[in-house]
mmCIF file with all atom_site columns, C-alpha atoms in Angstrom:
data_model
loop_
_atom_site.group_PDB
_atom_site.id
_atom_site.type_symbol
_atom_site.label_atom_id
_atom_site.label_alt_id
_atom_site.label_comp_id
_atom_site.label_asym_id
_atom_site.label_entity_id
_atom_site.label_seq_id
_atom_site.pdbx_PDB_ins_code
_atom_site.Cartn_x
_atom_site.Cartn_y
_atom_site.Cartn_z
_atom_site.occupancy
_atom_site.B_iso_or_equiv
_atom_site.pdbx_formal_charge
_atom_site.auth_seq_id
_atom_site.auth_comp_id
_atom_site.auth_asym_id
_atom_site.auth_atom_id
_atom_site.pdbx_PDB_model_num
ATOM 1   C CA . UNK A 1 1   ? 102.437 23.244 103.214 1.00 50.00 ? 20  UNK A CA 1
ATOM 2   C CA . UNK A 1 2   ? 103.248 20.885 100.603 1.00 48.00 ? 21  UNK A CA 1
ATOM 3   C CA . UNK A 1 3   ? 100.065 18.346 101.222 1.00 44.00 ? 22  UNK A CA 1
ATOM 4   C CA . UNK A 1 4   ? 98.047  21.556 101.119 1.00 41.00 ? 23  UNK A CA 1
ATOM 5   C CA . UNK A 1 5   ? 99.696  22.466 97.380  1.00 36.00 ? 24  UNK A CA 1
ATOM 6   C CA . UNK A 1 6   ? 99.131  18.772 96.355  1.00 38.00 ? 25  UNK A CA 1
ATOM 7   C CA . UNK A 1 7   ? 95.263  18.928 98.086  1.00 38.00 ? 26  UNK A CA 1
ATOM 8   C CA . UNK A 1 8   ? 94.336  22.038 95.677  1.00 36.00 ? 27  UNK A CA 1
ATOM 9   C CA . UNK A 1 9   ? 96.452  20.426 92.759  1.00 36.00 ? 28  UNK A CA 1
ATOM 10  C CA . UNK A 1 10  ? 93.491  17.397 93.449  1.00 35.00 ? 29  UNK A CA 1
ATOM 11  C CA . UNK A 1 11  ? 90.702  20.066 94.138  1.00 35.00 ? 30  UNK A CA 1
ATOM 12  C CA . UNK A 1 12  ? 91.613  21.508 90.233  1.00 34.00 ? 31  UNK A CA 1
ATOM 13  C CA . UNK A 1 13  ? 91.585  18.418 88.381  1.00 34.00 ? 32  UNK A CA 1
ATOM 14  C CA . UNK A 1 14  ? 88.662  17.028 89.752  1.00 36.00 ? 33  UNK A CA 1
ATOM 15  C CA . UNK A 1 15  ? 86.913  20.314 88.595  1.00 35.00 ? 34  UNK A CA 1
ATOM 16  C CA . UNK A 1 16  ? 88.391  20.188 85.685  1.00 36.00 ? 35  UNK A CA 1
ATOM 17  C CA . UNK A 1 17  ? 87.162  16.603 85.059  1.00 35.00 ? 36  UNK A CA 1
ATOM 18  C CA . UNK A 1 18  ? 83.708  17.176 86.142  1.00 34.00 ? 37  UNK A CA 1
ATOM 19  C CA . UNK A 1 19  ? 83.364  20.625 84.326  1.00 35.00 ? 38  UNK A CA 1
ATOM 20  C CA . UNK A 1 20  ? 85.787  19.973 80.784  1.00 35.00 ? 39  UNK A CA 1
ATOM 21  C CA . UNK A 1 21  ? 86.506  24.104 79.343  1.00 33.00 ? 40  UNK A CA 1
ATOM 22  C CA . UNK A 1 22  ? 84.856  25.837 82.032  1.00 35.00 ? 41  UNK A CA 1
ATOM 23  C CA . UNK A 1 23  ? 81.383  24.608 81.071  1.00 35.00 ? 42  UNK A CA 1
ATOM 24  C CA . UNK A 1 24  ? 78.782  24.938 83.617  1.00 37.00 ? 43  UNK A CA 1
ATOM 25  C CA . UNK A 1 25  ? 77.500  21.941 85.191  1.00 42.00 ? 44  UNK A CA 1
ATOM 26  C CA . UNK A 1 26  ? 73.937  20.028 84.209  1.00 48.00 ? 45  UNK A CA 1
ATOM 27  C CA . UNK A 1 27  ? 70.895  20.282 86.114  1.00 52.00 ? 46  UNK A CA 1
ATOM 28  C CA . UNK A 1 28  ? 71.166  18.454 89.391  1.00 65.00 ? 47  UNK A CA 1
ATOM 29  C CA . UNK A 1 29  ? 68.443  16.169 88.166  1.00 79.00 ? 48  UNK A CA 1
ATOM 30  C CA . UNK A 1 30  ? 65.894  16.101 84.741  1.00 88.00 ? 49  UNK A CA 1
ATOM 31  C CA . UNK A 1 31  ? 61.955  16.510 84.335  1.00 93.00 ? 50  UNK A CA 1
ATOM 32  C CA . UNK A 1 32  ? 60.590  12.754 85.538  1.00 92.00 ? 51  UNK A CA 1
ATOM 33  C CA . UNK A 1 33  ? 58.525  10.914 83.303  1.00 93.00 ? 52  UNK A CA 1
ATOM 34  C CA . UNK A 1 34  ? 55.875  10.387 85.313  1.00 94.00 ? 53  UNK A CA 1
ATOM 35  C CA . UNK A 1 35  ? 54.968  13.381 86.769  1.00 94.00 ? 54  UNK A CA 1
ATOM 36  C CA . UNK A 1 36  ? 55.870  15.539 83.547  1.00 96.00 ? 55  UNK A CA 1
ATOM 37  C CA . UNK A 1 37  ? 55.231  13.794 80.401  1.00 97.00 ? 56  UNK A CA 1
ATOM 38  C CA . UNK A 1 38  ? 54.340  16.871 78.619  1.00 97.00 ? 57  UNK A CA 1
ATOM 39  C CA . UNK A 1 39  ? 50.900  18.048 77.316  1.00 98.00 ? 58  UNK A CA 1
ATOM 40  C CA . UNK A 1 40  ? 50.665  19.875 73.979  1.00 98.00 ? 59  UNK A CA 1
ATOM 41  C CA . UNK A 1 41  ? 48.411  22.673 73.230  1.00 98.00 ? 60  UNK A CA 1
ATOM 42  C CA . UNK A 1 42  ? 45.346  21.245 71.468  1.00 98.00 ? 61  UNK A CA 1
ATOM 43  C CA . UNK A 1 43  ? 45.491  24.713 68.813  1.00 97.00 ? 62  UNK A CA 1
ATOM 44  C CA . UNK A 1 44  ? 48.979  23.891 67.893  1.00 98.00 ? 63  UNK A CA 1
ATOM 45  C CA . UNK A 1 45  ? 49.473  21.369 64.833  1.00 98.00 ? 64  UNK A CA 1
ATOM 46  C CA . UNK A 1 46  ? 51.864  21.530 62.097  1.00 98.00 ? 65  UNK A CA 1
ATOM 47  C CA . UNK A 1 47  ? 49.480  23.158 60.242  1.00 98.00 ? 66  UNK A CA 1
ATOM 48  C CA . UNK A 1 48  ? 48.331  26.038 62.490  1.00 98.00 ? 67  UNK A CA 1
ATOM 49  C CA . UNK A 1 49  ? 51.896  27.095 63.140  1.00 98.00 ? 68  UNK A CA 1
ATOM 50  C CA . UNK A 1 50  ? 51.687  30.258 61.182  1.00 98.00 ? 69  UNK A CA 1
ATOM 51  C CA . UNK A 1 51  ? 48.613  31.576 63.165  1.00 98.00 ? 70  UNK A CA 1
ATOM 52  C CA . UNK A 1 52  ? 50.440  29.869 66.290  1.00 98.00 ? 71  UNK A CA 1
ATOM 53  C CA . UNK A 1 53  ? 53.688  29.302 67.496  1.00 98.00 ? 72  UNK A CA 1
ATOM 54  C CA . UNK A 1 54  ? 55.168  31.583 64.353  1.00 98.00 ? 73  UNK A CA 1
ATOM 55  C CA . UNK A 1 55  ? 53.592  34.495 65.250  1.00 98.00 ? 74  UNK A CA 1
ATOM 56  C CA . UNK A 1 56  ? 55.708  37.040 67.296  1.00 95.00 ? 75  UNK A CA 1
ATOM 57  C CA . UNK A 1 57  ? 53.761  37.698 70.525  1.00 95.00 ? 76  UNK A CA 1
ATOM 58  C CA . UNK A 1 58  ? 51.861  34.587 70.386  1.00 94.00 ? 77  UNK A CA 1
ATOM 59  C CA . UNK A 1 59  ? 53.037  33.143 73.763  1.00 96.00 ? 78  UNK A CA 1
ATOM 60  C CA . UNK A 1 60  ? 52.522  36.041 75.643  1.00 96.00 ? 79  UNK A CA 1
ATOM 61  C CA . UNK A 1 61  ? 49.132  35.338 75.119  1.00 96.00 ? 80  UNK A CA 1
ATOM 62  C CA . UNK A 1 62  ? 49.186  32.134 76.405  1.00 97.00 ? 81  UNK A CA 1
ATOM 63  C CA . UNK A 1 63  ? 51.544  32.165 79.088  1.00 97.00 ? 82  UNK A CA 1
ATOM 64  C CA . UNK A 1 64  ? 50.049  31.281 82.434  1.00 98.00 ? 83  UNK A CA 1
ATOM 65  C CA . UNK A 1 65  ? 49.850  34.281 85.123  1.00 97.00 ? 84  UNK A CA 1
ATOM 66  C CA . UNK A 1 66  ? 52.925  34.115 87.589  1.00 95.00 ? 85  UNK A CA 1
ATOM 67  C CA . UNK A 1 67  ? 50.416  33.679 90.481  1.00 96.00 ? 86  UNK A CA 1
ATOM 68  C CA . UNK A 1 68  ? 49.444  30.394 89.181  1.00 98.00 ? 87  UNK A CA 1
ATOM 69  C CA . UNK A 1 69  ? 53.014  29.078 88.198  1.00 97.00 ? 88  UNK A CA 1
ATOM 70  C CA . UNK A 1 70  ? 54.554  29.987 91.572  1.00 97.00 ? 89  UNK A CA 1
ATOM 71  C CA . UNK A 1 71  ? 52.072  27.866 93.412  1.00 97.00 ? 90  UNK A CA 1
ATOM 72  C CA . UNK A 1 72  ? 52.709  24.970 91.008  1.00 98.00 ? 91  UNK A CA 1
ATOM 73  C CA . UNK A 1 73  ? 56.121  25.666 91.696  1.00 97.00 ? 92  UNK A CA 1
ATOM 74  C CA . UNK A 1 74  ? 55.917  25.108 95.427  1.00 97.00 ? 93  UNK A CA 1
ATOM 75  C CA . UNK A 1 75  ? 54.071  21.852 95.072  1.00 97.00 ? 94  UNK A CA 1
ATOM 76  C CA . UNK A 1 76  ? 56.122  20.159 92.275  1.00 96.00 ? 95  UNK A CA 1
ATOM 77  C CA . UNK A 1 77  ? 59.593  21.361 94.194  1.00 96.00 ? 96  UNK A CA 1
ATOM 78  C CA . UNK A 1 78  ? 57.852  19.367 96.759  1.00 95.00 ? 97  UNK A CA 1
ATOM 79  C CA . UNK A 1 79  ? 56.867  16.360 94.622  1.00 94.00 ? 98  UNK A CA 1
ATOM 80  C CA . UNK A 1 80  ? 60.206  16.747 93.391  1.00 93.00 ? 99  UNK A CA 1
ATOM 81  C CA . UNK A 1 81  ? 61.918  16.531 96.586  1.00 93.00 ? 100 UNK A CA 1
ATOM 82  C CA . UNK A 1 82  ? 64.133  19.250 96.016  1.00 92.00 ? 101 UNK A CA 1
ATOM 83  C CA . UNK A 1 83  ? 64.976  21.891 98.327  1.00 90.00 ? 102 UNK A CA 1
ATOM 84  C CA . UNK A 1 84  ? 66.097  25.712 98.347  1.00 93.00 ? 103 UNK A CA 1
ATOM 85  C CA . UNK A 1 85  ? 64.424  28.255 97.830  1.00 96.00 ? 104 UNK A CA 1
ATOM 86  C CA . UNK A 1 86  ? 62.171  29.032 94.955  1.00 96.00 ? 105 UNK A CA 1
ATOM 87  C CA . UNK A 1 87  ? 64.174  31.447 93.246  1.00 96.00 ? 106 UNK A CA 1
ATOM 88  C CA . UNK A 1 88  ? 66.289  28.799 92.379  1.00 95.00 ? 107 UNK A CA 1
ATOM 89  C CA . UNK A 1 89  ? 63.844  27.406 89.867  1.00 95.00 ? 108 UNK A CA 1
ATOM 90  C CA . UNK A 1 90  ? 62.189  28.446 86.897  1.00 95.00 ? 109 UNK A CA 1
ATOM 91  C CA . UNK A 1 91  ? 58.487  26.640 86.741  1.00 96.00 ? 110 UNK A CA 1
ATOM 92  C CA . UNK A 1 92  ? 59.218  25.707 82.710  1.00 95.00 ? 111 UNK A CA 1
ATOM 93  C CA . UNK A 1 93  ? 57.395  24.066 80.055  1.00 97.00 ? 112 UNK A CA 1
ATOM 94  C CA . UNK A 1 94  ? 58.123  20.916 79.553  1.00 97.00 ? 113 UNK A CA 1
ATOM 95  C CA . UNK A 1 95  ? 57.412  21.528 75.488  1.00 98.00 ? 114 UNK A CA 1
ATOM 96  C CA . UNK A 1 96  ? 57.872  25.050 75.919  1.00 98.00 ? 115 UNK A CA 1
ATOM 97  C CA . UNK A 1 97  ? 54.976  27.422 74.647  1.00 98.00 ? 116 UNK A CA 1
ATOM 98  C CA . UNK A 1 98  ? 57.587  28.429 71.494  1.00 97.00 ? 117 UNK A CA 1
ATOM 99  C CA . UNK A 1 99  ? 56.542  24.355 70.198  1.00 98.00 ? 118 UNK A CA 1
ATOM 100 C CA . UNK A 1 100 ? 53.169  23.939 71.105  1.00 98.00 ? 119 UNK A CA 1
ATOM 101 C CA . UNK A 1 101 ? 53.162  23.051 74.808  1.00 98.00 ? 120 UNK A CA 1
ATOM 102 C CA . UNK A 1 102 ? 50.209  23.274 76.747  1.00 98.00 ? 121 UNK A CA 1
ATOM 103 C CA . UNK A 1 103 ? 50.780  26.460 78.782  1.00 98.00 ? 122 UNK A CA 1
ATOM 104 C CA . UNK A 1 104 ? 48.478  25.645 82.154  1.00 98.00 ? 123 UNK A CA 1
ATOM 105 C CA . UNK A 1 105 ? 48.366  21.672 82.517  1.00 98.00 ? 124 UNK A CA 1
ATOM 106 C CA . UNK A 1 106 ? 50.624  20.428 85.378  1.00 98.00 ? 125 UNK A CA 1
ATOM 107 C CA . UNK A 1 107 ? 52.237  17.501 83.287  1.00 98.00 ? 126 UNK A CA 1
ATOM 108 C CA . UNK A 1 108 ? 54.059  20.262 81.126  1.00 98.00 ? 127 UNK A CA 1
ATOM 109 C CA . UNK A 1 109 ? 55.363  21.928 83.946  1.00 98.00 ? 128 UNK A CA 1
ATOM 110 C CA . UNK A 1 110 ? 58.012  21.683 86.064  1.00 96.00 ? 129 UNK A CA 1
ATOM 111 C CA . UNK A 1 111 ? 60.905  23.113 88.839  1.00 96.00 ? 130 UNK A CA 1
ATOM 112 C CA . UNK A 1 112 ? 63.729  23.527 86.630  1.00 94.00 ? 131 UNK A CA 1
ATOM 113 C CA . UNK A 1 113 ? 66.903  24.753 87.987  1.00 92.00 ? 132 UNK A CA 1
ATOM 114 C CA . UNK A 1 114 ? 69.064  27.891 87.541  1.00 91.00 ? 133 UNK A CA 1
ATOM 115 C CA . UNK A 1 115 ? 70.756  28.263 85.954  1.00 91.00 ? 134 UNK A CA 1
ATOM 116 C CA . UNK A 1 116 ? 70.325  25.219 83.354  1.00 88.00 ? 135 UNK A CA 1
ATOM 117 C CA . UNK A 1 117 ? 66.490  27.058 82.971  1.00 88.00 ? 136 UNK A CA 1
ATOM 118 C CA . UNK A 1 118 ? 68.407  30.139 81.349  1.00 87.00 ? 137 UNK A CA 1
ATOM 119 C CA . UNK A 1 119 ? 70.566  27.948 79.241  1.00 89.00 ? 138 UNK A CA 1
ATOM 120 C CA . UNK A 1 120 ? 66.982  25.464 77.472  1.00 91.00 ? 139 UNK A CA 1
ATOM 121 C CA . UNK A 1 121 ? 65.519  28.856 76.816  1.00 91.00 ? 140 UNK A CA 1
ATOM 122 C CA . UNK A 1 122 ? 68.125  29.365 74.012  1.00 92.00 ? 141 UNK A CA 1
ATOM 123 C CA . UNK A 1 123 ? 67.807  26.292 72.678  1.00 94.00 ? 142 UNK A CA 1
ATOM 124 C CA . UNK A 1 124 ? 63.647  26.309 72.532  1.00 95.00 ? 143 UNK A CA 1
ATOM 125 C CA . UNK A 1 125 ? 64.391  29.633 70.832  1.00 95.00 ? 144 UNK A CA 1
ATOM 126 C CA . UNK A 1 126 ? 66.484  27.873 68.150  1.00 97.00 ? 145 UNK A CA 1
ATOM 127 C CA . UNK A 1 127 ? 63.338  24.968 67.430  1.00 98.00 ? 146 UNK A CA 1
ATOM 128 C CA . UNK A 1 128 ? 60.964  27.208 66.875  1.00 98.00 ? 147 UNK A CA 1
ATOM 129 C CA . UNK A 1 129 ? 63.337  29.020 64.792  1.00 98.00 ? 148 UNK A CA 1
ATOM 130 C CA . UNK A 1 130 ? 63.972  26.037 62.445  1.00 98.00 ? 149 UNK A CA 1
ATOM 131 C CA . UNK A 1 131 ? 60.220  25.057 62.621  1.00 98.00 ? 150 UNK A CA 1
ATOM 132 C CA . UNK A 1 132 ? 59.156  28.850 61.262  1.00 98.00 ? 151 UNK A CA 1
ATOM 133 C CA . UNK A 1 133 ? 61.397  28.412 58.389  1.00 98.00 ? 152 UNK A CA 1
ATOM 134 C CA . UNK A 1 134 ? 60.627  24.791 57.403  1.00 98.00 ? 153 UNK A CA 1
ATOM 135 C CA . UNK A 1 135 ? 63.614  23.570 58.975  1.00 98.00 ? 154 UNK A CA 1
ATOM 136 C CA . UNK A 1 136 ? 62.374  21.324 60.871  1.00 98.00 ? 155 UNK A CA 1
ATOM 137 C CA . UNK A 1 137 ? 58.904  19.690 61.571  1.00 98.00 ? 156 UNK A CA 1
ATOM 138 C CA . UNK A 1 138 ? 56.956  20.519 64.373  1.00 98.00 ? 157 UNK A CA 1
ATOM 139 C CA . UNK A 1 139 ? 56.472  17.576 66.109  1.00 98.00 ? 158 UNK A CA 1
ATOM 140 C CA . UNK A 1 140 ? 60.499  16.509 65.656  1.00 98.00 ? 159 UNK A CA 1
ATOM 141 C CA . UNK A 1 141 ? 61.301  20.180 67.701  1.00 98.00 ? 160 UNK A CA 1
ATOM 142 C CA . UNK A 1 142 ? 58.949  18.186 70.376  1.00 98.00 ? 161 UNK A CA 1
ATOM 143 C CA . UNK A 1 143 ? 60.654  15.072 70.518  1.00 97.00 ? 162 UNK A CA 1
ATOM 144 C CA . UNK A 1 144 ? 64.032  16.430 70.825  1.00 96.00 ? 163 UNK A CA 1
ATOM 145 C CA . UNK A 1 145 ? 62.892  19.328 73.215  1.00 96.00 ? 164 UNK A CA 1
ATOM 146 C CA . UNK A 1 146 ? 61.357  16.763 75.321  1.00 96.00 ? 165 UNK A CA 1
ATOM 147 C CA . UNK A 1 147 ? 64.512  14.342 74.995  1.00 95.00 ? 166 UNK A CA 1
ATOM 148 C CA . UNK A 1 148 ? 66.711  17.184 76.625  1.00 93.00 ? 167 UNK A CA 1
ATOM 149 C CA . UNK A 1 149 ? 64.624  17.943 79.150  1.00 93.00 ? 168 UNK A CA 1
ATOM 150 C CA . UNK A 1 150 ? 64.091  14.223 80.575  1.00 93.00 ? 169 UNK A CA 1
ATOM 151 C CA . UNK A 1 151 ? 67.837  13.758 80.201  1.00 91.00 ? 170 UNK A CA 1
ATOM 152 C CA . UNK A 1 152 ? 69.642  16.898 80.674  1.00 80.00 ? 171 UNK A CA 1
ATOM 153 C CA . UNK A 1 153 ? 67.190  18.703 82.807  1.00 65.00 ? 172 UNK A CA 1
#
């Protein structure tokens, strides 16, 4: 009884250690820099934003069909060597369509996982936030949205 109490006592604190206030855990692994570099969309620059990127709607436009994305999916989980089933992955932007990604080419897409997917949308939301309101520049929402996705997944 009492090595099962001190087993779980273990269990705990190696949870605790490896997720600190409950946080949910990383990706399992990041976008590779070789296979997705990231592509930007050719119409997006700094100084198209307000016809672009700032207007609401604008990525609907320009978001690739499902049927296309869920065959990328399959092949990139593949080149990815992950496993599971596809549910388990959002195919996302690399530079997400909210900053000017390219919203077809392979190199700005990839099999990111759930529920970390769910968690970058928030933050993509907040770039193109401060790069509507002169916040921040364009192509420094890039750098750092491509910085957490090749490190944090």
């Amino acid at each position: 009884m009492r090595t099962g109490l001190v087993a779980a006592a273990v269990l705990l604190l190696a949870v605790a250690v490896v997720m600190p206030h409950g946080s949910a855990p990383k990706s399992p692994y990041h976008a590779d820099l070789v296979r997705t570099p990231g592509v930007l969309n050719s119409d997006v620059a700094q100084a198209t934003i307000g016809s672009t990127i700032c207007v609401r709607g604008w990525t609907k436009a320009i978001r690739p069909p499902t049927d296309y994305t869920n065959e990328l999916k399959l092949r990139q989980m593949r080149e990815y060597g992950v496993g599971g089933s596809p549910t388990q992955y959002q195919e996302d932007h690399l530079i997400s369509l909210e900053l000017g990604g390219h919203p077809t080419d392979p190199r700005n897409l990839w099999p990111e996982p759930y529920p970390r997917a769910s968690d970058v949308d928030s933050t993509e939301n907040e770039l193109n936030s401060k790069v509507c309101s002169g916040q921040m520049s364009l192509s420094d929402a890039q750098r750092r949205e491509s910085e957490l996705k090749h490190t944090d997944g």
